[in-house]
Coordinates of C-alpha atoms in Angstrom, one line a residue:
M1 CA 59.7 18.9 160.1
R2 CA 63.2 19.1 158.6
C3 CA 64.5 15.9 160.2
K4 CA 62.2 13.6 158.4
P5 CA 63.4 14.3 154.8
V6 CA 67.0 14.1 156.0
A7 CA 66.4 10.7 157.5
V8 CA 64.7 9.5 154.3
S9 CA 67.6 10.8 152.3
C10 CA 70.2 9.1 154.5
A11 CA 68.3 5.8 154.3
A12 CA 68.2 6.1 150.5
A13 CA 71.9 6.8 150.4
A14 CA 72.6 3.8 152.6
L15 CA 70.6 1.6 150.2
V16 CA 72.6 3.0 147.1
L17 CA 75.9 2.4 148.9
A18 CA 74.9 -1.1 149.9
A19 CA 73.9 -1.9 146.3
A20 CA 77.2 -0.5 145.0
L21 CA 79.0 -2.8 147.4
V22 CA 77.1 -5.8 146.2
L23 CA 77.0 -5.3 142.5
P24 CA 80.3 -6.3 140.6
L25 CA 82.1 -3.4 139.1
S26 CA 83.0 -3.6 135.4
P27 CA 86.7 -2.9 134.6
P28 CA 87.2 0.6 133.4
R29 CA 87.4 0.9 129.6
R30 CA 91.0 1.3 128.3
Q31 CA 92.1 2.8 125.0
P32 CA 94.7 1.5 122.6
D33 CA 97.5 3.8 121.5
E34 CA 97.4 5.7 118.2
N35 CA 98.3 2.5 116.3
G36 CA 95.5 0.6 117.9
M37 CA 98.0 -1.4 120.0
Y38 CA 98.0 -2.5 123.6
Q39 CA 99.8 -5.1 125.6
Q40 CA 98.1 -7.7 127.9
E41 CA 99.5 -10.9 129.5
G42 CA 102.7 -10.2 127.6
Y43 CA 101.0 -10.3 124.2
W44 CA 100.7 -7.4 121.9
V45 CA 97.2 -6.9 120.4
Q46 CA 96.0 -4.6 117.6
Y47 CA 92.4 -3.7 118.1
L48 CA 90.3 -4.8 115.2
G49 CA 87.5 -2.3 115.8
E50 CA 83.8 -2.8 116.6
R51 CA 82.1 -5.8 115.0
D52 CA 80.9 -4.8 111.5
E53 CA 77.7 -6.8 110.8
K54 CA 77.5 -5.5 107.2
S55 CA 81.1 -6.7 106.5
A56 CA 80.3 -10.1 107.9
D57 CA 77.2 -10.3 105.7
S58 CA 79.3 -9.3 102.7
F59 CA 81.8 -12.1 103.6
V60 CA 79.0 -14.7 103.8
K61 CA 77.7 -13.5 100.5
K62 CA 81.1 -13.8 98.9
V63 CA 81.5 -17.4 100.2
N64 CA 78.0 -18.4 99.1
T65 CA 78.4 -16.8 95.7
I66 CA 81.7 -18.7 95.0
R67 CA 79.9 -21.9 96.2
D68 CA 77.0 -21.3 93.8
T69 CA 78.9 -20.0 90.7
L70 CA 82.4 -21.6 90.7
L71 CA 82.2 -24.9 92.5
T72 CA 80.5 -28.2 91.5
E73 CA 78.1 -30.4 93.4
E74 CA 80.9 -32.9 93.9
N75 CA 83.0 -30.3 95.8
K76 CA 82.8 -30.8 99.5
V77 CA 82.9 -27.3 101.0
Y78 CA 83.9 -26.2 104.5
C79 CA 84.3 -22.8 106.3
A80 CA 86.3 -21.8 109.4
I81 CA 87.0 -18.4 110.9
I82 CA 90.2 -17.9 113.0
P83 CA 89.7 -15.9 116.2
D84 CA 92.0 -13.0 116.9
K85 CA 94.2 -13.7 120.0
S86 CA 92.3 -11.0 121.9
H87 CA 89.4 -13.5 122.1
Y88 CA 91.4 -15.5 124.6
L89 CA 92.4 -12.6 126.9
P90 CA 90.7 -12.0 130.2
D91 CA 88.6 -8.9 130.4
E92 CA 90.8 -6.2 131.8
G93 CA 89.0 -3.3 130.2
W94 CA 90.7 -3.4 126.8
P95 CA 88.4 -3.3 123.7
V96 CA 88.0 -6.6 121.8
L97 CA 86.2 -7.8 118.7
D98 CA 83.0 -9.8 119.6
F99 CA 84.1 -13.0 117.9
D100 CA 81.3 -15.1 119.3
A101 CA 78.7 -12.8 117.7
M102 CA 80.7 -12.7 114.4
A103 CA 81.0 -16.5 114.3
G104 CA 77.4 -17.0 115.0
Q105 CA 76.4 -14.6 112.2
V106 CA 78.7 -16.2 109.6
Q107 CA 77.6 -19.7 110.5
A108 CA 73.9 -18.9 110.3
G109 CA 74.3 -17.2 106.9
L110 CA 76.3 -20.0 105.1
D111 CA 74.6 -22.1 102.5
D112 CA 73.4 -25.4 103.8
S113 CA 75.9 -27.3 101.6
I114 CA 78.8 -25.6 103.5
T115 CA 80.1 -27.4 106.6
W116 CA 81.0 -25.0 109.5
I117 CA 84.2 -25.9 111.5
D118 CA 84.4 -24.2 114.8
L119 CA 88.0 -23.5 115.9
R120 CA 87.3 -21.5 119.1
D121 CA 88.0 -24.3 121.5
K122 CA 91.0 -25.6 119.5
L123 CA 93.2 -22.6 120.3
T124 CA 94.4 -20.7 123.3
L125 CA 96.4 -17.5 123.9
A126 CA 99.6 -19.5 123.9
D127 CA 99.0 -20.6 120.3
Y128 CA 99.7 -17.1 119.0
Y129 CA 102.9 -15.1 118.7
K130 CA 103.4 -12.2 121.2
T131 CA 104.5 -9.7 118.6
D132 CA 102.4 -10.9 115.7
A133 CA 98.8 -11.6 114.8
H134 CA 99.4 -15.1 113.5
W135 CA 99.1 -18.5 115.1
R136 CA 102.1 -20.7 115.9
Q137 CA 102.5 -23.6 113.5
E138 CA 103.9 -26.0 116.1
N139 CA 100.7 -25.6 118.2
L140 CA 98.2 -26.4 115.4
Q141 CA 97.6 -30.1 116.1
P142 CA 94.1 -29.4 117.6
V143 CA 93.2 -27.3 114.6
V144 CA 94.4 -30.0 112.2
N145 CA 92.4 -32.6 114.2
A146 CA 89.2 -30.4 113.9
L147 CA 89.7 -30.1 110.2
G148 CA 90.5 -33.7 109.8
E149 CA 87.4 -34.8 111.7
A150 CA 85.2 -32.7 109.4
M151 CA 87.0 -33.4 106.2
G152 CA 87.9 -37.0 106.6
F153 CA 91.6 -37.3 107.3
S154 CA 93.9 -37.9 110.2
Q155 CA 97.3 -36.2 110.6
E156 CA 99.6 -36.7 113.5
L157 CA 102.3 -34.1 113.9
S158 CA 104.2 -35.4 116.9
G159 CA 106.8 -37.1 114.7
W160 CA 107.6 -34.0 112.6
E161 CA 110.9 -32.3 113.1
Q162 CA 111.0 -28.9 114.8
H163 CA 113.3 -26.2 113.6
A164 CA 113.6 -23.1 115.8
F165 CA 114.6 -19.5 114.9
D166 CA 115.1 -17.5 118.0
G167 CA 115.2 -14.0 116.5
F168 CA 111.6 -13.6 115.5
V169 CA 109.9 -10.2 115.9
G170 CA 106.5 -10.1 114.2
S171 CA 104.7 -7.5 112.2
Y172 CA 103.7 -5.6 115.4
G173 CA 107.4 -4.8 116.1
K174 CA 107.2 -1.6 114.2
Y175 CA 104.3 -0.4 116.4
I176 CA 105.8 -1.4 119.8
P177 CA 107.0 1.7 121.7
A178 CA 110.2 0.0 123.1
P179 CA 112.3 -2.5 121.1
A180 CA 110.4 -5.7 121.0
E181 CA 111.9 -8.8 122.7
P182 CA 112.5 -11.5 120.1
E183 CA 110.6 -14.7 120.4
T184 CA 111.0 -18.2 118.9
L185 CA 109.5 -19.1 115.5
V186 CA 109.2 -22.9 114.9
Y187 CA 108.5 -24.5 111.6
L188 CA 107.8 -28.3 111.1
T189 CA 109.2 -30.6 108.5
S190 CA 108.5 -34.1 107.4
P191 CA 109.3 -36.3 104.4
A192 CA 106.1 -34.8 102.9
T193 CA 107.2 -31.2 103.2
E194 CA 110.7 -32.1 102.0
S195 CA 109.3 -33.8 98.8
A196 CA 106.6 -31.2 98.1
R197 CA 107.2 -28.3 95.7
V198 CA 105.4 -25.0 95.5
D199 CA 104.3 -23.4 92.3
N200 CA 103.8 -19.7 92.9
F201 CA 101.8 -17.5 90.5
Q202 CA 104.4 -14.8 90.8
Y203 CA 107.6 -16.9 90.4
P204 CA 108.7 -18.7 87.2
D205 CA 110.3 -21.7 89.1
A206 CA 109.0 -24.0 91.8
T207 CA 110.2 -23.4 95.3
A208 CA 110.4 -25.3 98.6
V209 CA 107.6 -25.3 101.2
Y210 CA 109.8 -23.2 103.5
D211 CA 112.0 -20.3 102.4
T212 CA 114.5 -20.1 105.3
S213 CA 116.2 -17.0 103.7
K214 CA 113.2 -15.1 104.9
L215 CA 114.1 -15.7 108.6
S216 CA 116.8 -13.1 108.5
G217 CA 114.6 -10.3 107.2
T218 CA 111.8 -8.2 108.7
G219 CA 109.1 -10.5 107.5
S220 CA 110.2 -13.8 109.1
Y221 CA 106.6 -15.3 108.9
D222 CA 107.2 -15.4 105.2
V223 CA 109.3 -18.5 105.8
F224 CA 105.9 -20.2 105.4
L225 CA 105.2 -20.6 101.6
N226 CA 107.3 -17.5 100.7
G227 CA 104.6 -15.1 102.0
A228 CA 101.5 -13.6 100.5
T229 CA 100.6 -14.2 96.9
P230 CA 97.4 -14.5 94.8
L231 CA 97.8 -18.2 93.8
Q232 CA 100.0 -21.1 94.9
T233 CA 99.9 -24.8 94.4
I234 CA 101.7 -27.4 96.6
E235 CA 102.3 -30.7 94.8
N236 CA 103.4 -33.7 96.8
P237 CA 103.9 -36.8 94.7
S238 CA 104.4 -38.9 97.8
A239 CA 101.2 -38.0 99.5
A240 CA 99.2 -40.7 101.2
T241 CA 96.2 -40.1 98.9
D242 CA 95.3 -38.6 95.5
R243 CA 92.9 -36.1 97.2
E244 CA 93.1 -32.5 96.3
L245 CA 92.3 -29.4 98.4
V246 CA 91.6 -25.8 97.5
I247 CA 91.9 -23.2 100.3
F248 CA 90.4 -19.7 99.9
R249 CA 92.6 -18.0 102.4
D250 CA 94.6 -15.2 104.0
S251 CA 98.1 -15.4 105.5
F252 CA 97.1 -17.7 108.4
A253 CA 96.9 -20.6 105.9
S254 CA 100.5 -20.2 104.9
S255 CA 101.6 -22.0 108.1
L256 CA 98.7 -24.5 108.1
A257 CA 98.9 -25.8 104.5
P258 CA 102.3 -27.5 104.9
L259 CA 100.8 -29.6 107.7
L260 CA 98.2 -31.0 105.3
C261 CA 100.5 -31.9 102.3
E262 CA 100.9 -35.4 103.6
Q263 CA 97.2 -36.0 103.2
Y264 CA 96.6 -34.1 99.9
R265 CA 98.5 -34.7 96.7
T266 CA 97.6 -31.2 95.5
I267 CA 96.8 -28.1 97.7
T268 CA 95.8 -24.9 95.8
L269 CA 95.8 -21.7 97.8
I270 CA 93.8 -18.7 96.5
D271 CA 94.1 -15.4 98.3
L272 CA 91.1 -13.3 97.4
R273 CA 92.8 -10.2 98.8
Y274 CA 95.0 -10.3 95.6
M275 CA 92.9 -12.3 93.1
V276 CA 89.4 -11.6 91.8
S277 CA 87.4 -14.7 92.6
G278 CA 86.0 -14.8 89.0
L279 CA 89.5 -15.5 87.7
A280 CA 89.9 -18.7 89.7
P281 CA 88.5 -21.0 87.0
Q282 CA 91.2 -19.8 84.7
Y283 CA 93.7 -21.5 87.0
V284 CA 91.7 -24.2 88.8
T285 CA 89.4 -26.7 87.3
F286 CA 86.9 -27.4 90.0
T287 CA 85.8 -31.1 90.0
N288 CA 85.6 -33.0 93.3
Q289 CA 88.2 -31.3 95.4
D290 CA 87.7 -30.5 99.1
V291 CA 87.3 -26.7 99.4
L292 CA 88.1 -24.8 102.6
F293 CA 87.3 -21.2 103.2
L294 CA 89.7 -20.2 106.0
F295 CA 90.0 -16.6 107.1
S296 CA 90.9 -14.6 110.1
S297 CA 88.4 -12.5 112.0
W298 CA 90.2 -9.4 110.8
V299 CA 89.4 -10.2 107.2
V300 CA 85.8 -11.0 107.9
N301 CA 85.5 -7.7 109.7
E302 CA 87.1 -5.9 106.7
S303 CA 85.7 -8.1 103.9
A304 CA 85.7 -5.2 101.4
M305 CA 89.3 -6.2 100.8
L306 CA 88.2 -9.5 99.2
R307 CA 87.9 -9.3 95.5

């Protein structure tokens, strides 16, 4: 009488073992360090936290409100979200923000008059710095192509001159346990960037598109448009067209905007992390400009920072 239950138990155990051998095992979950950092594929990543649906809803509400209250019917309006580089890493157990779900939520909530531009397949892991969150300017041709296809321009970057700085350590350098290995920062120039001037809300005089004095400091990414500021205008009198562009943005646009100044005579950048959106009409008369909302997934997931 005792053998029968034992036999059944063994058979059941054999079935469980067989199932375990057939079913794929998920990678064990790993935890970032106390600063939210981890390294994978040679790239340092700062975990952005779980996807915050309420924050994404607030972001969409902000964009739609600006569209409805500040812009005109003649403004052509676009929106794109920049994936965090962790979106392009293979699953090895590290936590990542669910960018696909975030992008779908934002796209679905946008006003019908706003054109969504999907950048997911325009970037790869190699298009980001290893020690910084930002994308590499010299790799943005596919992004520029996607914007141009939607917004009606064409910009070829292959003829632009590349300038390399080999001592770049990004903003993650202060979190990396061992001294970070410097990488190369490249910025691109053309006759358009050479002739363009930047009016900065915080500075009395116009400046160049690139401030190379920033390369020797701790914030080398600030070479692009002199770093973060509430309001900037790039004027290029030799632009191919008289078109104007307004970008509601974060720091990623600092390296993108110079690539567009050949196509737009005036590019105005408004950083809502530092400027209340209701103040924008005091500095910008909205008429028929193209308007691009361009933000990183980090800002969308922390949209309370937008004013």
